[in-house]
Amino acid sequence: MDDTVIPVNDHLTLHAVDERFVHDLHQLIVKNRDWLQQFLNWPHSVTSIDDTRKTAQSNMLLHQRGYAKMFMMVRDDVLVGVLAFNAIEPLNKTAYIGYWLDEACQRQGMVSQTMQAMIDFYARRGDIRRFVIKCRVANQASNQVALRNGFTLEGCLKQAEFLNGCFDDQNIWAKIVDRA
Protein backbone atom coordinates (compact mmCIF):
# COMPACT_ATOMS: atom_id res chain seq x y z
CA MET A 1 0.00 0.00 0.00
CA ASP A 2 1.40 3.34 -1.11
CA ASP A 3 1.22 6.08 1.52
CA THR A 4 1.54 9.13 -0.71
CA VAL A 5 -2.21 9.82 -0.88
CA ILE A 6 -4.84 8.92 1.74
CA PRO A 7 -8.42 9.66 0.68
CA VAL A 8 -10.62 11.08 3.44
CA ASN A 9 -13.92 11.94 1.70
CA ASP A 10 -15.14 13.44 -1.59
CA HIS A 11 -13.62 16.83 -0.74
CA LEU A 12 -10.69 16.07 1.54
CA THR A 13 -7.44 14.21 0.85
CA LEU A 14 -4.09 13.76 2.60
CA HIS A 15 -1.03 14.09 0.35
CA ALA A 16 2.48 13.21 1.47
CA VAL A 17 4.72 16.27 1.61
CA ASP A 18 6.22 17.01 -1.79
CA GLU A 19 8.04 19.85 -3.56
CA ARG A 20 4.83 20.87 -5.35
CA PHE A 21 3.32 21.98 -2.03
CA VAL A 22 6.19 24.24 -0.92
CA HIS A 23 4.83 27.53 -2.30
CA ASP A 24 1.27 27.01 -1.06
CA LEU A 25 2.52 25.74 2.30
CA HIS A 26 4.70 28.78 2.75
CA GLN A 27 1.81 31.11 1.87
CA LEU A 28 -0.45 29.29 4.36
CA ILE A 29 2.16 29.63 7.11
CA VAL A 30 2.62 33.35 6.40
CA LYS A 31 -1.15 33.90 6.34
CA ASN A 32 -1.57 32.11 9.70
CA ARG A 33 1.73 33.03 11.39
CA ASP A 34 0.33 35.15 14.25
CA TRP A 35 -2.47 32.70 14.95
CA LEU A 36 -0.15 29.64 14.80
CA GLN A 37 2.40 31.28 17.09
CA GLN A 38 -0.12 30.99 19.94
CA PHE A 39 0.13 27.19 19.74
CA LEU A 40 3.45 26.31 18.09
CA ASN A 41 7.01 27.44 18.63
CA TRP A 42 8.24 27.49 15.01
CA PRO A 43 6.10 29.91 12.90
CA HIS A 44 8.20 32.98 13.75
CA SER A 45 11.32 31.23 12.40
CA VAL A 46 9.83 30.67 8.93
CA THR A 47 11.09 33.81 7.22
CA SER A 48 11.50 32.68 3.60
CA ILE A 49 10.24 30.13 1.12
CA ASP A 50 13.66 28.47 1.44
CA ASP A 51 12.91 27.79 5.13
CA THR A 52 9.70 26.05 4.08
CA ARG A 53 11.48 24.15 1.28
CA LYS A 54 14.21 22.87 3.64
CA THR A 55 11.62 21.68 6.15
CA ALA A 56 9.62 19.97 3.40
CA GLN A 57 12.73 18.25 2.00
CA SER A 58 13.75 17.05 5.46
CA ASN A 59 10.26 15.70 6.04
CA MET A 60 10.26 13.94 2.66
CA LEU A 61 13.37 12.00 3.73
CA LEU A 62 11.89 11.14 7.12
CA HIS A 63 8.66 10.07 5.40
CA GLN A 64 10.51 7.75 3.02
CA ARG A 65 12.53 6.23 5.87
CA GLY A 66 9.47 5.74 8.09
CA TYR A 67 10.59 7.92 11.01
CA ALA A 68 7.96 10.61 10.46
CA LYS A 69 5.07 11.23 8.08
CA MET A 70 4.03 14.72 6.98
CA PHE A 71 0.80 15.10 5.04
CA MET A 72 -0.81 18.12 3.44
CA MET A 73 -4.55 18.43 4.11
CA VAL A 74 -6.09 19.31 0.76
CA ARG A 75 -9.76 20.29 0.43
CA ASP A 76 -11.10 20.63 -3.09
CA ASP A 77 -7.54 21.05 -4.45
CA VAL A 78 -6.65 23.78 -1.93
CA LEU A 79 -4.03 23.27 0.80
CA VAL A 80 -5.69 23.95 4.18
CA GLY A 81 -3.34 22.45 6.76
CA VAL A 82 -0.85 19.83 7.87
CA LEU A 83 -1.30 16.53 9.68
CA ALA A 84 1.79 14.60 10.65
CA PHE A 85 3.37 11.87 12.63
CA ASN A 86 6.08 14.16 13.99
CA ALA A 87 7.98 11.11 15.17
CA ILE A 88 7.54 7.38 14.75
CA GLU A 89 9.06 4.71 16.97
CA PRO A 90 9.05 1.74 14.57
CA LEU A 91 9.95 -0.89 17.19
CA ASN A 92 7.19 0.30 19.53
CA LYS A 93 4.76 0.96 16.64
CA THR A 94 4.07 4.37 18.18
CA ALA A 95 3.43 7.63 16.35
CA TYR A 96 3.26 11.16 17.79
CA ILE A 97 0.64 13.24 16.01
CA GLY A 98 0.88 16.93 15.21
CA TYR A 99 -1.45 19.11 13.18
CA TRP A 100 -2.44 22.61 12.29
CA LEU A 101 -5.16 24.04 10.12
CA ASP A 102 -5.79 27.34 8.39
CA GLU A 103 -7.60 29.53 10.92
CA ALA A 104 -10.36 30.17 8.35
CA CYS A 105 -11.08 26.42 8.17
CA GLN A 106 -11.51 25.81 11.90
CA ARG A 107 -14.56 24.12 13.42
CA GLN A 108 -15.49 22.11 10.33
CA GLY A 109 -14.25 18.72 11.53
CA MET A 110 -11.37 18.51 9.05
CA VAL A 111 -8.68 17.67 11.62
CA SER A 112 -10.82 14.89 13.11
CA GLN A 113 -11.73 13.46 9.71
CA THR A 114 -8.18 13.48 8.37
CA MET A 115 -6.76 12.14 11.62
CA GLN A 116 -9.20 9.23 11.63
CA ALA A 117 -8.33 8.41 8.01
CA MET A 118 -4.60 8.47 8.78
CA ILE A 119 -5.00 6.36 11.93
CA ASP A 120 -7.12 3.80 10.05
CA PHE A 121 -4.63 3.67 7.17
CA TYR A 122 -1.55 3.03 9.31
CA ALA A 123 -3.32 0.72 11.78
CA ARG A 124 -4.65 -1.41 8.92
CA ARG A 125 -1.12 -1.71 7.50
CA GLY A 126 0.11 -2.78 10.92
CA ASP A 127 2.77 -0.05 10.99
CA ILE A 128 1.37 1.83 13.99
CA ARG A 129 -0.77 0.65 16.89
CA ARG A 130 -0.25 3.39 19.48
CA PHE A 131 -1.12 6.96 18.50
CA VAL A 132 -0.14 9.83 20.81
CA ILE A 133 -1.15 13.50 20.93
CA LYS A 134 0.83 15.81 23.20
CA CYS A 135 -0.73 19.24 23.62
CA ARG A 136 -0.70 22.09 26.07
CA VAL A 137 -3.35 21.85 28.77
CA ALA A 138 -4.51 25.36 27.80
CA ASN A 139 -5.00 24.38 24.14
CA GLN A 140 -8.69 23.53 24.43
CA ALA A 141 -9.16 22.90 20.71
CA SER A 142 -6.43 20.24 20.56
CA ASN A 143 -7.65 18.58 23.73
CA GLN A 144 -11.14 18.42 22.18
CA VAL A 145 -9.72 16.87 18.99
CA ALA A 146 -8.17 14.12 21.12
CA LEU A 147 -11.44 13.49 22.95
CA ARG A 148 -13.54 13.49 19.76
CA ASN A 149 -11.20 10.95 18.19
CA GLY A 150 -11.40 8.47 21.06
CA PHE A 151 -8.05 9.19 22.71
CA THR A 152 -7.61 8.59 26.44
CA LEU A 153 -5.90 11.11 28.70
CA GLU A 154 -2.89 9.27 30.14
CA GLY A 155 -1.43 12.07 32.17
CA CYS A 156 -0.06 15.57 32.41
CA LEU A 157 3.59 16.55 32.14
CA LYS A 158 4.35 19.58 34.28
CA GLN A 159 6.03 22.51 32.55
CA ALA A 160 6.94 20.28 29.60
CA GLU A 161 6.44 22.68 26.69
CA PHE A 162 8.25 25.98 26.24
CA LEU A 163 6.21 28.41 24.17
CA ASN A 164 6.33 32.19 23.89
CA GLY A 165 8.61 32.59 26.89
CA CYS A 166 6.72 30.30 29.29
CA PHE A 167 6.79 26.66 30.32
CA ASP A 168 3.33 25.12 30.03
CA ASP A 169 1.85 21.85 31.25
CA GLN A 170 1.24 19.29 28.53
CA ASN A 171 -1.46 16.62 28.31
CA ILE A 172 -0.57 13.21 26.91
CA TRP A 173 -3.42 11.53 25.02
CA ALA A 174 -3.17 8.06 23.48
CA LYS A 175 -5.21 5.69 21.41
CA ILE A 176 -4.30 2.06 20.79
CA VAL A 177 -5.63 0.43 17.63
CA ASP A 178 -4.93 -3.24 16.99
CA ARG A 179 -5.99 -4.33 13.53
CA ALA A 180 -4.96 -7.58 11.96
PDB file of C-alpha atoms in Angstrom:
ATOM      1  CA  MET A   1       0.000   0.000   0.000  1.00  0.00           C
ATOM      2  CA  ASP A   2       1.405   3.339  -1.108  1.00  0.00           C
ATOM      3  CA  ASP A   3       1.225   6.080   1.519  1.00  0.00           C
ATOM      4  CA  THR A   4       1.537   9.131  -0.705  1.00  0.00           C
ATOM      5  CA  VAL A   5      -2.211   9.820  -0.875  1.00  0.00           C
ATOM      6  CA  ILE A   6      -4.837   8.918   1.737  1.00  0.00           C
ATOM      7  CA  PRO A   7      -8.418   9.663   0.677  1.00  0.00           C
ATOM      8  CA  VAL A   8     -10.622  11.077   3.443  1.00  0.00           C
ATOM      9  CA  ASN A   9     -13.918  11.944   1.704  1.00  0.00           C
ATOM     10  CA  ASP A  10     -15.137  13.441  -1.590  1.00  0.00           C
ATOM     11  CA  HIS A  11     -13.621  16.830  -0.745  1.00  0.00           C
ATOM     12  CA  LEU A  12     -10.687  16.066   1.540  1.00  0.00           C
ATOM     13  CA  THR A  13      -7.440  14.205   0.848  1.00  0.00           C
ATOM     14  CA  LEU A  14      -4.094  13.764   2.597  1.00  0.00           C
ATOM     15  CA  HIS A  15      -1.028  14.092   0.348  1.00  0.00           C
ATOM     16  CA  ALA A  16       2.484  13.212   1.467  1.00  0.00           C
ATOM     17  CA  VAL A  17       4.723  16.274   1.607  1.00  0.00           C
ATOM     18  CA  ASP A  18       6.223  17.009  -1.787  1.00  0.00           C
ATOM     19  CA  GLU A  19       8.044  19.852  -3.560  1.00  0.00           C
ATOM     20  CA  ARG A  20       4.831  20.866  -5.351  1.00  0.00           C
ATOM     21  CA  PHE A  21       3.324  21.981  -2.034  1.00  0.00           C
ATOM     22  CA  VAL A  22       6.194  24.244  -0.917  1.00  0.00           C
ATOM     23  CA  HIS A  23       4.833  27.535  -2.298  1.00  0.00           C
ATOM     24  CA  ASP A  24       1.265  27.014  -1.055  1.00  0.00           C
ATOM     25  CA  LEU A  25       2.517  25.736   2.298  1.00  0.00           C
ATOM     26  CA  HIS A  26       4.696  28.784   2.747  1.00  0.00           C
ATOM     27  CA  GLN A  27       1.806  31.106   1.873  1.00  0.00           C
ATOM     28  CA  LEU A  28      -0.448  29.292   4.361  1.00  0.00           C
ATOM     29  CA  ILE A  29       2.165  29.634   7.111  1.00  0.00           C
ATOM     30  CA  VAL A  30       2.618  33.355   6.401  1.00  0.00           C
ATOM     31  CA  LYS A  31      -1.151  33.900   6.344  1.00  0.00           C
ATOM     32  CA  ASN A  32      -1.569  32.112   9.704  1.00  0.00           C
ATOM     33  CA  ARG A  33       1.731  33.034  11.394  1.00  0.00           C
ATOM     34  CA  ASP A  34       0.326  35.152  14.248  1.00  0.00           C
ATOM     35  CA  TRP A  35      -2.471  32.701  14.950  1.00  0.00           C
ATOM     36  CA  LEU A  36      -0.152  29.642  14.803  1.00  0.00           C
ATOM     37  CA  GLN A  37       2.397  31.281  17.094  1.00  0.00           C
ATOM     38  CA  GLN A  38      -0.125  30.990  19.938  1.00  0.00           C
ATOM     39  CA  PHE A  39       0.129  27.194  19.744  1.00  0.00           C
ATOM     40  CA  LEU A  40       3.451  26.306  18.086  1.00  0.00           C
ATOM     41  CA  ASN A  41       7.011  27.445  18.631  1.00  0.00           C
ATOM     42  CA  TRP A  42       8.245  27.489  15.010  1.00  0.00           C
ATOM     43  CA  PRO A  43       6.099  29.907  12.904  1.00  0.00           C
ATOM     44  CA  HIS A  44       8.196  32.980  13.748  1.00  0.00           C
ATOM     45  CA  SER A  45      11.318  31.233  12.399  1.00  0.00           C
ATOM     46  CA  VAL A  46       9.831  30.669   8.932  1.00  0.00           C
ATOM     47  CA  THR A  47      11.092  33.805   7.217  1.00  0.00           C
ATOM     48  CA  SER A  48      11.496  32.680   3.602  1.00  0.00           C
ATOM     49  CA  ILE A  49      10.240  30.133   1.123  1.00  0.00           C
ATOM     50  CA  ASP A  50      13.660  28.472   1.438  1.00  0.00           C
ATOM     51  CA  ASP A  51      12.905  27.795   5.125  1.00  0.00           C
ATOM     52  CA  THR A  52       9.698  26.047   4.084  1.00  0.00           C
ATOM     53  CA  ARG A  53      11.476  24.154   1.283  1.00  0.00           C
ATOM     54  CA  LYS A  54      14.207  22.875   3.638  1.00  0.00           C
ATOM     55  CA  THR A  55      11.617  21.685   6.153  1.00  0.00           C
ATOM     56  CA  ALA A  56       9.623  19.966   3.405  1.00  0.00           C
ATOM     57  CA  GLN A  57      12.734  18.252   2.005  1.00  0.00           C
ATOM     58  CA  SER A  58      13.753  17.050   5.456  1.00  0.00           C
ATOM     59  CA  ASN A  59      10.256  15.697   6.044  1.00  0.00           C
ATOM     60  CA  MET A  60      10.256  13.940   2.662  1.00  0.00           C
ATOM     61  CA  LEU A  61      13.372  12.000   3.725  1.00  0.00           C
ATOM     62  CA  LEU A  62      11.893  11.145   7.122  1.00  0.00           C
ATOM     63  CA  HIS A  63       8.656  10.068   5.405  1.00  0.00           C
ATOM     64  CA  GLN A  64      10.515   7.750   3.017  1.00  0.00           C
ATOM     65  CA  ARG A  65      12.531   6.230   5.865  1.00  0.00           C
ATOM     66  CA  GLY A  66       9.467   5.737   8.090  1.00  0.00           C
ATOM     67  CA  TYR A  67      10.594   7.921  11.009  1.00  0.00           C
ATOM     68  CA  ALA A  68       7.956  10.611  10.460  1.00  0.00           C
ATOM     69  CA  LYS A  69       5.066  11.232   8.081  1.00  0.00           C
ATOM     70  CA  MET A  70       4.027  14.717   6.984  1.00  0.00           C
ATOM     71  CA  PHE A  71       0.795  15.103   5.043  1.00  0.00           C
ATOM     72  CA  MET A  72      -0.812  18.121   3.442  1.00  0.00           C
ATOM     73  CA  MET A  73      -4.554  18.429   4.112  1.00  0.00           C
ATOM     74  CA  VAL A  74      -6.095  19.312   0.758  1.00  0.00           C
ATOM     75  CA  ARG A  75      -9.757  20.293   0.431  1.00  0.00           C
ATOM     76  CA  ASP A  76     -11.103  20.632  -3.094  1.00  0.00           C
ATOM     77  CA  ASP A  77      -7.538  21.053  -4.455  1.00  0.00           C
ATOM     78  CA  VAL A  78      -6.649  23.781  -1.928  1.00  0.00           C
ATOM     79  CA  LEU A  79      -4.033  23.265   0.799  1.00  0.00           C
ATOM     80  CA  VAL A  80      -5.688  23.950   4.177  1.00  0.00           C
ATOM     81  CA  GLY A  81      -3.339  22.449   6.760  1.00  0.00           C
ATOM     82  CA  VAL A  82      -0.851  19.832   7.875  1.00  0.00           C
ATOM     83  CA  LEU A  83      -1.304  16.526   9.677  1.00  0.00           C
ATOM     84  CA  ALA A  84       1.790  14.596  10.647  1.00  0.00           C
ATOM     85  CA  PHE A  85       3.369  11.870  12.627  1.00  0.00           C
ATOM     86  CA  ASN A  86       6.077  14.161  13.987  1.00  0.00           C
ATOM     87  CA  ALA A  87       7.975  11.115  15.174  1.00  0.00           C
ATOM     88  CA  ILE A  88       7.540   7.379  14.754  1.00  0.00           C
ATOM     89  CA  GLU A  89       9.063   4.715  16.971  1.00  0.00           C
ATOM     90  CA  PRO A  90       9.048   1.736  14.572  1.00  0.00           C
ATOM     91  CA  LEU A  91       9.946  -0.894  17.185  1.00  0.00           C
ATOM     92  CA  ASN A  92       7.186   0.301  19.534  1.00  0.00           C
ATOM     93  CA  LYS A  93       4.760   0.958  16.641  1.00  0.00           C
ATOM     94  CA  THR A  94       4.072   4.371  18.183  1.00  0.00           C
ATOM     95  CA  ALA A  95       3.430   7.626  16.352  1.00  0.00           C
ATOM     96  CA  TYR A  96       3.264  11.155  17.790  1.00  0.00           C
ATOM     97  CA  ILE A  97       0.638  13.235  16.006  1.00  0.00           C
ATOM     98  CA  GLY A  98       0.883  16.926  15.214  1.00  0.00           C
ATOM     99  CA  TYR A  99      -1.450  19.108  13.184  1.00  0.00           C
ATOM    100  CA  TRP A 100      -2.440  22.613  12.290  1.00  0.00           C
ATOM    101  CA  LEU A 101      -5.162  24.038  10.117  1.00  0.00           C
ATOM    102  CA  ASP A 102      -5.794  27.342   8.387  1.00  0.00           C
ATOM    103  CA  GLU A 103      -7.604  29.527  10.924  1.00  0.00           C
ATOM    104  CA  ALA A 104     -10.361  30.174   8.354  1.00  0.00           C
ATOM    105  CA  CYS A 105     -11.083  26.425   8.169  1.00  0.00           C
ATOM    106  CA  GLN A 106     -11.513  25.807  11.896  1.00  0.00           C
ATOM    107  CA  ARG A 107     -14.559  24.117  13.421  1.00  0.00           C
ATOM    108  CA  GLN A 108     -15.486  22.107  10.327  1.00  0.00           C
ATOM    109  CA  GLY A 109     -14.251  18.722  11.528  1.00  0.00           C
ATOM    110  CA  MET A 110     -11.365  18.510   9.052  1.00  0.00           C
ATOM    111  CA  VAL A 111      -8.683  17.669  11.615  1.00  0.00           C
ATOM    112  CA  SER A 112     -10.816  14.895  13.111  1.00  0.00           C
ATOM    113  CA  GLN A 113     -11.727  13.464   9.708  1.00  0.00           C
ATOM    114  CA  THR A 114      -8.179  13.480   8.366  1.00  0.00           C
ATOM    115  CA  MET A 115      -6.758  12.136  11.622  1.00  0.00           C
ATOM    116  CA  GLN A 116      -9.204   9.234  11.629  1.00  0.00           C
ATOM    117  CA  ALA A 117      -8.334   8.412   8.013  1.00  0.00           C
ATOM    118  CA  MET A 118      -4.603   8.466   8.780  1.00  0.00           C
ATOM    119  CA  ILE A 119      -4.998   6.356  11.930  1.00  0.00           C
ATOM    120  CA  ASP A 120      -7.124   3.805  10.053  1.00  0.00           C
ATOM    121  CA  PHE A 121      -4.630   3.670   7.172  1.00  0.00           C
ATOM    122  CA  TYR A 122      -1.551   3.026   9.313  1.00  0.00           C
ATOM    123  CA  ALA A 123      -3.319   0.721  11.784  1.00  0.00           C
ATOM    124  CA  ARG A 124      -4.651  -1.407   8.921  1.00  0.00           C
ATOM    125  CA  ARG A 125      -1.119  -1.709   7.499  1.00  0.00           C
ATOM    126  CA  GLY A 126       0.110  -2.778  10.921  1.00  0.00           C
ATOM    127  CA  ASP A 127       2.770  -0.049  10.990  1.00  0.00           C
ATOM    128  CA  ILE A 128       1.366   1.832  13.990  1.00  0.00           C
ATOM    129  CA  ARG A 129      -0.771   0.649  16.888  1.00  0.00           C
ATOM    130  CA  ARG A 130      -0.247   3.393  19.480  1.00  0.00           C
ATOM    131  CA  PHE A 131      -1.116   6.961  18.502  1.00  0.00           C
ATOM    132  CA  VAL A 132      -0.142   9.831  20.809  1.00  0.00           C
ATOM    133  CA  ILE A 133      -1.148  13.496  20.935  1.00  0.00           C
ATOM    134  CA  LYS A 134       0.829  15.814  23.195  1.00  0.00           C
ATOM    135  CA  CYS A 135      -0.733  19.239  23.617  1.00  0.00           C
ATOM    136  CA  ARG A 136      -0.700  22.088  26.074  1.00  0.00           C
ATOM    137  CA  VAL A 137      -3.346  21.847  28.769  1.00  0.00           C
ATOM    138  CA  ALA A 138      -4.505  25.357  27.799  1.00  0.00           C
ATOM    139  CA  ASN A 139      -5.005  24.381  24.144  1.00  0.00           C
ATOM    140  CA  GLN A 140      -8.692  23.532  24.427  1.00  0.00           C
ATOM    141  CA  ALA A 141      -9.165  22.903  20.710  1.00  0.00           C
ATOM    142  CA  SER A 142      -6.429  20.238  20.557  1.00  0.00           C
ATOM    143  CA  ASN A 143      -7.653  18.582  23.728  1.00  0.00           C
ATOM    144  CA  GLN A 144     -11.138  18.422  22.178  1.00  0.00           C
ATOM    145  CA  VAL A 145      -9.725  16.866  18.990  1.00  0.00           C
ATOM    146  CA  ALA A 146      -8.167  14.118  21.117  1.00  0.00           C
ATOM    147  CA  LEU A 147     -11.443  13.495  22.955  1.00  0.00           C
ATOM    148  CA  ARG A 148     -13.537  13.494  19.760  1.00  0.00           C
ATOM    149  CA  ASN A 149     -11.202  10.953  18.192  1.00  0.00           C
ATOM    150  CA  GLY A 150     -11.397   8.472  21.055  1.00  0.00           C
ATOM    151  CA  PHE A 151      -8.052   9.192  22.705  1.00  0.00           C
ATOM    152  CA  THR A 152      -7.609   8.588  26.437  1.00  0.00           C
ATOM    153  CA  LEU A 153      -5.904  11.107  28.701  1.00  0.00           C
ATOM    154  CA  GLU A 154      -2.894   9.274  30.135  1.00  0.00           C
ATOM    155  CA  GLY A 155      -1.434  12.074  32.170  1.00  0.00           C
ATOM    156  CA  CYS A 156      -0.057  15.569  32.412  1.00  0.00           C
ATOM    157  CA  LEU A 157       3.588  16.547  32.139  1.00  0.00           C
ATOM    158  CA  LYS A 158       4.346  19.583  34.283  1.00  0.00           C
ATOM    159  CA  GLN A 159       6.035  22.511  32.552  1.00  0.00           C
ATOM    160  CA  ALA A 160       6.938  20.278  29.599  1.00  0.00           C
ATOM    161  CA  GLU A 161       6.438  22.679  26.693  1.00  0.00           C
ATOM    162  CA  PHE A 162       8.250  25.982  26.241  1.00  0.00           C
ATOM    163  CA  LEU A 163       6.205  28.411  24.166  1.00  0.00           C
ATOM    164  CA  ASN A 164       6.325  32.186  23.888  1.00  0.00           C
ATOM    165  CA  GLY A 165       8.606  32.589  26.889  1.00  0.00           C
ATOM    166  CA  CYS A 166       6.724  30.301  29.290  1.00  0.00           C
ATOM    167  CA  PHE A 167       6.789  26.663  30.317  1.00  0.00           C
ATOM    168  CA  ASP A 168       3.333  25.124  30.031  1.00  0.00           C
ATOM    169  CA  ASP A 169       1.849  21.847  31.249  1.00  0.00           C
ATOM    170  CA  GLN A 170       1.238  19.293  28.527  1.00  0.00           C
ATOM    171  CA  ASN A 171      -1.458  16.623  28.310  1.00  0.00           C
ATOM    172  CA  ILE A 172      -0.574  13.210  26.908  1.00  0.00           C
ATOM    173  CA  TRP A 173      -3.418  11.535  25.024  1.00  0.00           C
ATOM    174  CA  ALA A 174      -3.171   8.058  23.480  1.00  0.00           C
ATOM    175  CA  LYS A 175      -5.207   5.685  21.406  1.00  0.00           C
ATOM    176  CA  ILE A 176      -4.303   2.064  20.789  1.00  0.00           C
ATOM    177  CA  VAL A 177      -5.634   0.435  17.635  1.00  0.00           C
ATOM    178  CA  ASP A 178      -4.928  -3.243  16.989  1.00  0.00           C
ATOM    179  CA  ARG A 179      -5.991  -4.331  13.532  1.00  0.00           C
ATOM    180  CA  ALA A 180      -4.958  -7.584  11.962  1.00  0.00           C
TER     181      ALA A 180
END
